[in-house]
């Protein structure tokens, strides 16, 4: 079998589920309303996508937000996201088939997401993959969010594996950096950006979706960029 990894660590938003555009819209709207900031698509890709709200606020404003302000923003932004996305979410192509393949080959998985427990359940209630992820690292479980390596270091540790033994699936530049700095191999999922941009961000592999990735595995075509 041409699959040298003992464990797989999955990001959630934009990786397992088509919801990235709803997160971006919510961030842009609430940042304008509460922070008086215009967040461009480029700002979102480089500074926002994949991170936790308080740390993102600090990157955008240059100041660490007060706890009360951070909580107000978090509640407003995540509530807006859920309003936008409710009833509209779907899994990425091939996600279930790939998870089935991993299970058949006794390769364990961990969910590693910046989302809080409310958003994790919101997603899994709609796409039905929650039972696949007994092991979870959520944004509330770490001291340092992505792009810091802590989330993926913890994800590997939950499986009893070294990071070098794990494959990470990510869709965001900040998540790719987190996985790479943890010592993992990264296969990026180009659900809302180009394969080329994710390879340029450092991912060793990049594919449009899990259907393509699974085909490459089964055909023995895994070659790092």
Coordinates of C-alpha atoms in Angstrom, one line a residue:
X1 CA 0.0 0.0 0.0
X2 CA 1.5 3.3 -1.1
X3 CA 0.4 5.2 2.1
X4 CA 3.3 5.7 4.5
X5 CA 1.3 7.5 7.3
X6 CA 0.2 5.9 10.6
X7 CA -2.4 8.6 11.4
X8 CA -4.3 11.3 9.6
X9 CA -5.2 14.7 11.2
X10 CA -8.1 16.6 9.6
X11 CA -8.9 20.2 9.8
X12 CA -12.7 20.7 9.6
X13 CA -13.9 24.0 8.0
X14 CA -13.2 24.1 4.3
X15 CA -11.5 20.7 4.5
X16 CA -14.2 18.2 5.5
X17 CA -17.1 20.6 4.8
X18 CA -18.0 23.2 2.3
X19 CA -18.4 26.2 4.6
X20 CA -15.4 28.5 4.0
X21 CA -17.4 31.1 2.1
X22 CA -19.9 31.5 5.0
X23 CA -17.1 32.0 7.5
X24 CA -15.5 34.6 5.3
X25 CA -18.7 36.5 4.8
X26 CA -19.4 36.4 8.5
X27 CA -15.9 37.7 9.4
X28 CA -16.1 40.5 6.8
X29 CA -19.5 41.6 8.0
X30 CA -18.9 41.5 11.7
X31 CA -15.4 43.0 11.4
X32 CA -16.9 46.0 9.7
X33 CA -19.7 46.3 12.2
X34 CA -17.8 45.9 15.4
X35 CA -14.2 46.7 14.6
X36 CA -14.7 49.2 11.8
X37 CA -12.3 47.1 9.7
X38 CA -12.5 46.3 6.0
X39 CA -11.2 42.7 5.7
X40 CA -10.3 42.0 2.0
X41 CA -10.3 38.5 0.6
X42 CA -6.5 38.6 0.6
X43 CA -6.5 39.7 4.3
X44 CA -8.8 36.8 5.0
X45 CA -6.7 34.2 3.3
X46 CA -3.4 35.3 4.9
X47 CA -4.5 36.6 8.4
X48 CA -7.9 35.1 9.2
X49 CA -8.5 31.8 7.6
X50 CA -7.7 28.8 9.9
X51 CA -7.2 30.8 13.1
X52 CA -9.0 31.6 16.3
X53 CA -10.9 34.8 16.7
X54 CA -9.0 36.6 19.5
X55 CA -5.6 35.9 17.8
X56 CA -7.0 37.0 14.5
X57 CA -8.3 40.2 16.1
X58 CA -4.8 40.9 17.4
X59 CA -3.2 40.3 14.0
X60 CA -5.6 42.6 12.3
X61 CA -5.6 45.5 14.8
X62 CA -2.1 45.2 16.3
X63 CA -3.6 44.9 19.8
X64 CA -4.6 42.0 22.0
X65 CA -8.4 42.4 22.5
X66 CA -9.8 42.7 26.0
X67 CA -11.5 39.4 27.0
X68 CA -15.0 41.0 27.0
X69 CA -14.4 42.5 23.5
X70 CA -13.1 39.2 22.2
X71 CA -16.1 37.3 23.5
X72 CA -18.5 39.8 22.1
X73 CA -16.9 39.5 18.7
X74 CA -16.7 35.7 18.8
X75 CA -20.4 35.4 19.7
X76 CA -21.4 37.8 17.0
X77 CA -19.2 36.4 14.2
X78 CA -20.0 32.7 15.0
X79 CA -23.7 33.4 15.3
X80 CA -23.7 35.2 12.0
X81 CA -21.8 32.3 10.4
X82 CA -24.4 29.8 11.7
X83 CA -27.2 31.9 10.4
X84 CA -25.7 32.0 7.0
X85 CA -24.8 28.3 6.8
X86 CA -27.7 26.7 8.5
X87 CA -29.2 23.9 6.2
X88 CA -26.6 24.6 3.5
X89 CA -23.6 22.5 4.4
X90 CA -22.3 19.5 2.6
X91 CA -19.2 17.3 2.9
X92 CA -16.3 17.7 0.5
X93 CA -16.4 15.2 -2.4
X94 CA -14.9 11.9 -1.3
X95 CA -14.7 12.6 2.4
X96 CA -16.9 9.6 3.5
X97 CA -15.2 7.3 1.0
X98 CA -11.7 8.3 2.2
X99 CA -12.7 7.9 5.9
X100 CA -14.0 4.5 5.0
X101 CA -10.7 3.6 3.3
X102 CA -8.7 4.8 6.4
X103 CA -10.9 2.7 8.7
X104 CA -10.5 -0.4 6.5
X105 CA -6.8 0.0 6.7
X106 CA -6.8 0.7 10.5
X107 CA -5.4 4.2 10.1
X108 CA -6.7 6.4 13.0
X109 CA -7.8 10.0 12.7
X110 CA -8.0 13.1 14.8
X111 CA -10.1 16.2 14.1
X112 CA -7.9 19.3 14.6
X113 CA -10.0 22.5 14.2
X114 CA -9.9 26.1 15.3
X115 CA -13.7 25.9 15.8
X116 CA -15.3 25.8 19.2
X117 CA -17.5 22.8 20.3
X118 CA -20.7 24.6 19.3
X119 CA -19.6 25.0 15.7
X120 CA -18.2 21.5 15.5
X121 CA -21.5 20.0 16.5
X122 CA -23.3 22.5 14.1
X123 CA -21.3 21.1 11.2
X124 CA -21.5 17.4 12.2
X125 CA -25.3 17.6 12.7
X126 CA -25.5 18.6 9.0
X127 CA -22.9 16.4 7.3
X128 CA -23.1 13.4 9.6
X129 CA -19.4 12.6 10.2
X130 CA -19.1 13.3 13.9
X131 CA -19.0 9.6 14.9
X132 CA -15.8 9.2 12.8
X133 CA -13.9 11.5 15.1
X134 CA -13.5 10.1 18.6
X135 CA -10.3 12.1 19.0
X136 CA -10.7 15.9 18.7
X137 CA -8.6 19.0 19.2
X138 CA -10.7 22.1 19.1
X139 CA -9.9 25.8 19.4
X140 CA -10.8 25.7 23.1
X141 CA -8.4 22.9 23.8
X142 CA -5.1 24.7 23.0
X143 CA -3.2 27.7 24.4
X144 CA -2.0 28.6 20.9
X145 CA -4.1 28.4 17.8
X146 CA -3.0 27.9 14.2
X147 CA -0.6 28.9 12.7
X148 CA 1.2 27.8 15.9
X149 CA 2.1 24.0 15.7
X150 CA 0.4 23.2 19.1
X151 CA -2.9 22.0 17.6
X152 CA -1.3 19.4 15.3
X153 CA 1.2 18.4 18.0
X154 CA -1.7 17.6 20.3
X155 CA -3.6 15.9 17.5
X156 CA -0.7 13.5 16.9
X157 CA -0.2 12.9 20.6
X158 CA -3.9 11.9 21.0
X159 CA -3.1 9.0 18.5
X160 CA 0.1 8.1 20.4
X161 CA 2.1 9.0 17.2
X162 CA 5.0 11.3 16.4
X163 CA 4.1 14.2 14.1
X164 CA 6.4 12.8 11.4
X165 CA 4.2 9.7 11.3
X166 CA 1.1 11.8 10.5
X167 CA -0.6 13.3 7.5
X168 CA -2.4 16.6 7.8
X169 CA -5.3 17.7 5.6
X170 CA -5.8 21.5 5.5
X171 CA -7.3 24.1 3.3
X172 CA -5.8 27.3 4.8
X173 CA -2.4 28.9 4.7
X174 CA -2.3 29.3 8.5
X175 CA -3.3 25.6 8.9
X176 CA -0.6 24.5 6.5
X177 CA 2.0 26.3 8.5
X178 CA 0.7 24.8 11.7
X179 CA 1.0 21.3 10.3
X180 CA 4.4 21.8 8.7
X181 CA 5.9 23.4 11.8
X182 CA 4.6 20.5 13.9
X183 CA 6.6 18.2 11.7
X184 CA 3.7 16.6 9.8
X185 CA 3.3 16.1 6.0
X186 CA 0.5 18.2 4.6
X187 CA -1.9 17.4 1.9
X188 CA -3.9 20.6 1.2
X189 CA -7.5 20.5 0.0
X190 CA -8.2 23.2 -2.6
X191 CA -11.9 23.6 -1.8
X192 CA -11.9 27.4 -2.2
X193 CA -8.5 28.3 -3.5
X194 CA -6.1 27.0 -6.1
X195 CA -3.9 24.0 -5.9
X196 CA -0.9 26.2 -6.9
X197 CA -1.4 28.6 -4.1
X198 CA -1.5 25.9 -1.5
X199 CA 1.6 24.3 -2.8
X200 CA 3.3 27.7 -2.7
X201 CA 2.3 27.9 0.9
X202 CA 4.4 24.8 1.6
X203 CA 2.0 21.9 1.3
X204 CA 3.7 18.8 0.0
X205 CA 0.6 17.7 -1.8
X206 CA -2.5 19.6 -2.9
X207 CA -5.7 18.2 -4.5
X208 CA -9.2 19.6 -5.3
X209 CA -11.0 17.1 -3.0
X210 CA -10.7 13.7 -1.3
X211 CA -12.1 11.8 -4.3
X212 CA -9.0 12.8 -6.3
X213 CA -6.7 12.1 -3.3
X214 CA -8.2 8.6 -2.8
X215 CA -7.7 7.8 -6.5
X216 CA -4.1 8.8 -6.2
X217 CA -3.6 6.6 -3.2
X218 CA -5.3 3.6 -4.8
X219 CA -3.3 4.1 -8.1
X220 CA 0.0 4.4 -6.2
X221 CA 0.6 7.9 -7.5
X222 CA 1.6 9.8 -4.3
X223 CA 4.5 12.0 -5.2
X224 CA 5.5 15.0 -3.1
X225 CA 5.8 18.3 -4.9

